[in-house]
Amino acid sequence: MEVKVFKDKKEASLFAFNYFSDVLKKNNKAVFGLATGSTPLDLYENLCNSDLDFSNATSINLDEYYGLSSDNEQSYHYFMNENLFKKKPFSKSYLPNGEEKDVEKELNRYNEIIKNNPIDLQILGIGNNGHIGFNEPSSPFDSKTRLVDLTPSTIDANKRFFNSIDEVPKKAISMGIGSILESKQILLLAFGKNKKEAIKNTVKGPMDVSVPASALQQHKNTIVILDEDAASLL
Ligand code: PGA
């Protein structure tokens, strides 16, 4: 894995934007793996303000809360519509369906989508505990899409978006680490001091399921894009 450190989030996001643009310019039918959270927001804003055309491209999101309807303002469907798809529609955009009662059917559907649309460029954020997507510590490195229990630290980190901690969903459907590793190229973005431990463990620590993002050490084409704060323990 290659590590690039930028002065701040804005410069780092600009690098990610240029990388993203190049992938689309080379192949307007590219498949993009997309992430939610605060980390990719500047990247998405740059994409929205660009003249790029995604109408032939495909997107596949990493995860969705289980039990939230897609029009709930905290759902990742809502987040993606508001922050990217409204301005930049893709030919096809896939997210897990957090309302499907038949979980097994939904997991199979999503795994088929990933198999049929190999991801050219995967965008990742990272949790304070090292999670990627909702692959929490101890997730197997060969995992496929599955229903996961969110850890107390993730529920706590996400409570800022809800009225109370009781409203934060406790489960999510997440693409597995095995599927993430099959992406041709990966950009992992991390900004701010609260990510510095997770980044140190990801880049310098042993490859271990206790730090899900450390699985990326075995991926040939991953760039870790950091601001100075997130890189401060490297
Ligand atoms: P954040 O979340 O971008 O809001 O920090 C990242 C994550 O939990 O994966």
Coordinates of C-alpha atoms and ligand atoms in Angstrom, one line a residue:
M1 CA 0.0 0.0 0.0
E2 CA 1.1 3.5 -0.8
V3 CA 0.6 6.3 1.6
K4 CA 0.2 10.0 0.6
V5 CA 0.0 12.8 3.1
F6 CA -1.5 16.1 2.2
K7 CA -1.6 19.4 4.1
D8 CA -5.3 19.2 4.8
K9 CA -8.5 17.4 3.8
K10 CA -9.2 19.8 0.9
E11 CA -5.9 19.0 -0.8
A12 CA -6.2 15.3 -0.1
S13 CA -9.8 15.3 -1.5
L14 CA -8.6 17.0 -4.6
F15 CA -6.1 14.3 -5.2
A16 CA -8.8 11.7 -4.7
F17 CA -11.1 13.6 -7.1
N18 CA -8.4 13.7 -9.8
Y19 CA -7.7 10.0 -9.4
F20 CA -11.5 9.3 -9.6
S21 CA -11.8 11.5 -12.8
D22 CA -8.9 9.6 -14.5
V23 CA -10.6 6.3 -13.9
L24 CA -13.8 7.6 -15.5
K25 CA -12.1 9.3 -18.4
K26 CA -10.3 6.0 -19.2
N27 CA -13.5 4.0 -19.0
N28 CA -16.9 5.8 -18.9
K29 CA -18.5 2.4 -18.0
A30 CA -16.3 2.1 -14.9
V31 CA -17.7 0.6 -11.7
F32 CA -17.2 2.7 -8.6
G33 CA -17.4 1.3 -5.0
L34 CA -18.7 4.2 -2.9
A35 CA -18.6 5.0 0.8
T36 CA -20.7 7.2 3.1
G37 CA -19.7 9.2 6.2
S38 CA -18.1 12.6 6.5
T39 CA -14.8 11.6 5.0
P40 CA -15.8 11.4 1.3
L41 CA -18.0 14.6 1.4
D42 CA -15.4 16.9 -0.2
L43 CA -14.7 14.3 -2.9
Y44 CA -18.4 14.1 -3.7
E45 CA -18.7 17.9 -3.7
N46 CA -15.8 18.1 -6.2
L47 CA -17.5 15.4 -8.4
C48 CA -20.8 17.3 -8.2
N49 CA -19.2 20.6 -9.2
S50 CA -17.3 18.9 -12.1
D51 CA -18.4 18.4 -15.7
L52 CA -17.9 14.7 -15.4
D53 CA -20.7 12.5 -16.8
F54 CA -21.5 9.3 -14.9
S55 CA -24.5 8.3 -17.0
N56 CA -22.7 5.2 -18.3
A57 CA -21.0 4.3 -15.0
T58 CA -22.1 2.1 -12.2
S59 CA -21.9 2.6 -8.4
I60 CA -22.0 0.0 -5.7
N61 CA -22.1 1.2 -2.1
L62 CA -20.4 -0.5 0.8
D63 CA -23.2 -0.7 3.3
E64 CA -26.6 0.3 4.6
Y65 CA -28.2 0.3 8.0
Y66 CA -30.5 -2.7 8.6
G67 CA -34.1 -1.6 9.5
L68 CA -34.1 1.9 8.2
S69 CA -36.2 2.8 5.2
S70 CA -34.4 4.2 2.2
D71 CA -36.2 7.6 2.6
N72 CA -35.1 7.9 6.3
E73 CA -32.7 10.9 6.4
Q74 CA -30.1 8.8 8.2
S75 CA -30.1 6.0 5.7
Y76 CA -27.2 5.7 3.3
H77 CA -29.6 5.7 0.3
Y78 CA -30.7 9.2 1.4
F79 CA -27.0 10.3 2.0
M80 CA -26.0 9.2 -1.5
N81 CA -28.9 10.8 -3.2
E82 CA -28.4 14.1 -1.4
N83 CA -24.6 14.2 -1.7
L84 CA -24.0 12.7 -5.2
F85 CA -26.7 11.0 -7.2
K86 CA -29.2 14.0 -7.4
K87 CA -26.5 16.0 -9.2
K88 CA -24.6 13.1 -10.8
P89 CA -26.9 10.2 -11.8
F90 CA -25.1 6.9 -12.6
S91 CA -26.4 4.4 -15.1
K92 CA -27.0 2.1 -12.2
S93 CA -26.5 2.7 -8.5
Y94 CA -26.7 -0.2 -6.0
L95 CA -27.0 -0.1 -2.2
P96 CA -28.0 -2.9 0.1
N97 CA -31.8 -2.9 0.9
G98 CA -32.0 -2.4 4.6
E99 CA -35.8 -3.0 4.5
E100 CA -35.7 -6.6 3.1
K101 CA -37.1 -9.0 5.6
D102 CA -35.6 -12.0 3.8
V103 CA -32.0 -11.1 4.8
E104 CA -30.5 -14.2 3.1
K105 CA -32.1 -13.2 -0.2
E106 CA -30.8 -9.7 0.0
L107 CA -27.2 -10.9 0.8
N108 CA -27.3 -13.2 -2.2
R109 CA -28.7 -10.4 -4.4
Y110 CA -25.9 -8.0 -3.4
N111 CA -23.1 -10.6 -3.8
E112 CA -24.4 -11.3 -7.3
I113 CA -24.3 -7.6 -8.1
I114 CA -20.7 -7.4 -6.9
K115 CA -19.8 -10.5 -8.9
N116 CA -21.4 -9.2 -12.1
N117 CA -19.9 -5.7 -11.7
P118 CA -16.3 -6.0 -10.7
I119 CA -15.3 -2.8 -9.0
D120 CA -12.7 -0.7 -10.8
L121 CA -12.2 1.9 -8.0
Q122 CA -13.3 1.5 -4.4
I123 CA -13.5 4.5 -2.1
L124 CA -13.1 3.8 1.6
G125 CA -13.3 5.7 4.8
I126 CA -12.1 4.2 8.1
G127 CA -13.7 3.9 11.5
N128 CA -11.9 4.9 14.7
N129 CA -11.7 1.2 15.4
G130 CA -10.2 0.4 12.0
H131 CA -13.5 -0.8 10.3
I132 CA -14.0 -0.5 6.6
G133 CA -17.6 -0.5 5.4
F134 CA -19.3 -2.0 8.5
N135 CA -16.7 -4.7 8.8
E136 CA -16.0 -4.4 12.4
P137 CA -12.9 -5.8 14.2
S138 CA -12.8 -9.7 13.9
S139 CA -14.5 -9.6 10.5
P140 CA -12.9 -12.4 8.4
F141 CA -10.7 -11.1 5.6
D142 CA -12.5 -13.3 3.1
S143 CA -16.0 -12.2 4.1
K144 CA -18.7 -11.5 1.6
T145 CA -21.8 -9.4 2.1
R146 CA -23.5 -10.1 5.4
L147 CA -25.6 -8.8 8.2
V148 CA -23.3 -7.4 10.9
D149 CA -23.8 -6.2 14.5
L150 CA -22.3 -2.8 15.0
T151 CA -19.9 -2.4 17.9
P152 CA -20.6 -0.1 20.8
S153 CA -17.8 2.2 19.5
T154 CA -19.4 2.5 16.1
I155 CA -22.9 3.1 17.6
D156 CA -21.4 5.8 19.8
A157 CA -19.6 7.4 16.8
N158 CA -22.8 7.5 14.8
K159 CA -25.1 8.8 17.5
R160 CA -24.3 12.3 16.5
F161 CA -26.6 11.9 13.5
F162 CA -29.6 10.7 15.5
N163 CA -31.8 12.2 18.3
S164 CA -30.6 9.6 20.8
I165 CA -28.4 6.6 21.0
D166 CA -31.5 4.4 21.1
E167 CA -32.4 5.4 17.6
V168 CA -29.0 4.4 16.1
P169 CA -29.5 1.1 14.2
K170 CA -27.6 -1.8 15.8
K171 CA -27.2 -3.8 12.6
A172 CA -26.2 -3.2 9.0
I173 CA -25.7 -5.0 5.8
S174 CA -22.1 -4.6 4.7
M175 CA -20.0 -5.7 1.7
G176 CA -17.4 -8.0 3.1
I177 CA -13.6 -7.5 3.2
G178 CA -13.1 -10.3 0.7
S179 CA -15.2 -8.3 -1.8
I180 CA -13.4 -5.1 -1.1
L181 CA -10.1 -6.8 -1.7
E182 CA -11.3 -7.8 -5.2
S183 CA -11.6 -4.2 -6.3
K184 CA -8.9 -3.3 -8.9
Q185 CA -7.9 -0.1 -7.2
I186 CA -8.7 1.3 -3.7
L187 CA -8.4 4.7 -2.2
L188 CA -8.7 4.8 1.6
L189 CA -9.2 8.3 2.9
A190 CA -8.7 9.4 6.5
F191 CA -8.7 12.9 8.0
G192 CA -8.3 14.3 11.5
K193 CA -6.6 13.3 14.8
N194 CA -9.3 10.8 15.8
K195 CA -8.2 8.5 12.9
K196 CA -4.5 8.5 13.7
E197 CA -4.4 5.3 15.8
A198 CA -6.5 3.4 13.3
I199 CA -4.2 4.6 10.5
K200 CA -1.1 3.7 12.4
N201 CA -2.4 0.2 13.0
T202 CA -3.6 -0.1 9.4
V203 CA -0.3 0.9 7.8
K204 CA 2.4 -0.1 10.4
G205 CA 0.7 -2.8 12.5
P206 CA 0.5 -6.5 11.8
M207 CA -2.2 -7.7 9.3
D208 CA -4.8 -8.8 11.8
V209 CA -8.6 -9.1 12.0
S210 CA -8.5 -6.8 15.1
V211 CA -7.9 -4.0 12.6
P212 CA -10.1 -4.7 9.5
A213 CA -8.3 -2.1 7.3
S214 CA -5.0 -3.8 7.8
A215 CA -6.3 -6.4 5.3
L216 CA -5.5 -3.8 2.7
Q217 CA -1.7 -4.4 3.2
Q218 CA -2.2 -7.5 0.9
H219 CA -3.9 -5.4 -1.8
K220 CA -1.5 -4.5 -4.7
N221 CA -3.2 -1.2 -5.7
T222 CA -4.2 0.7 -2.6
I223 CA -3.4 4.3 -1.9
V224 CA -4.0 5.7 1.7
I225 CA -4.8 9.4 1.4
L226 CA -4.3 11.3 4.6
D227 CA -4.2 14.8 6.1
E228 CA -1.3 15.6 8.5
D229 CA -3.4 14.9 11.6
A230 CA -4.4 11.4 10.5
A231 CA -0.8 10.7 9.5
S232 CA 0.7 12.1 12.7
L233 CA 1.6 8.7 14.2
L234 CA 3.3 7.3 11.1
Ligands
PGA1 P1 -16.5 9.1 8.9 O1 -16.8 7.6 9.1 O2 -16.2 9.3 7.5 O3 -17.9 9.8 9.2 O4 -15.4 9.4 9.9 C1 -16.0 6.7 8.5 C2 -16.4 5.2 8.9 O5 -16.9 5.0 10.0 O6 -16.1 4.3 8.1

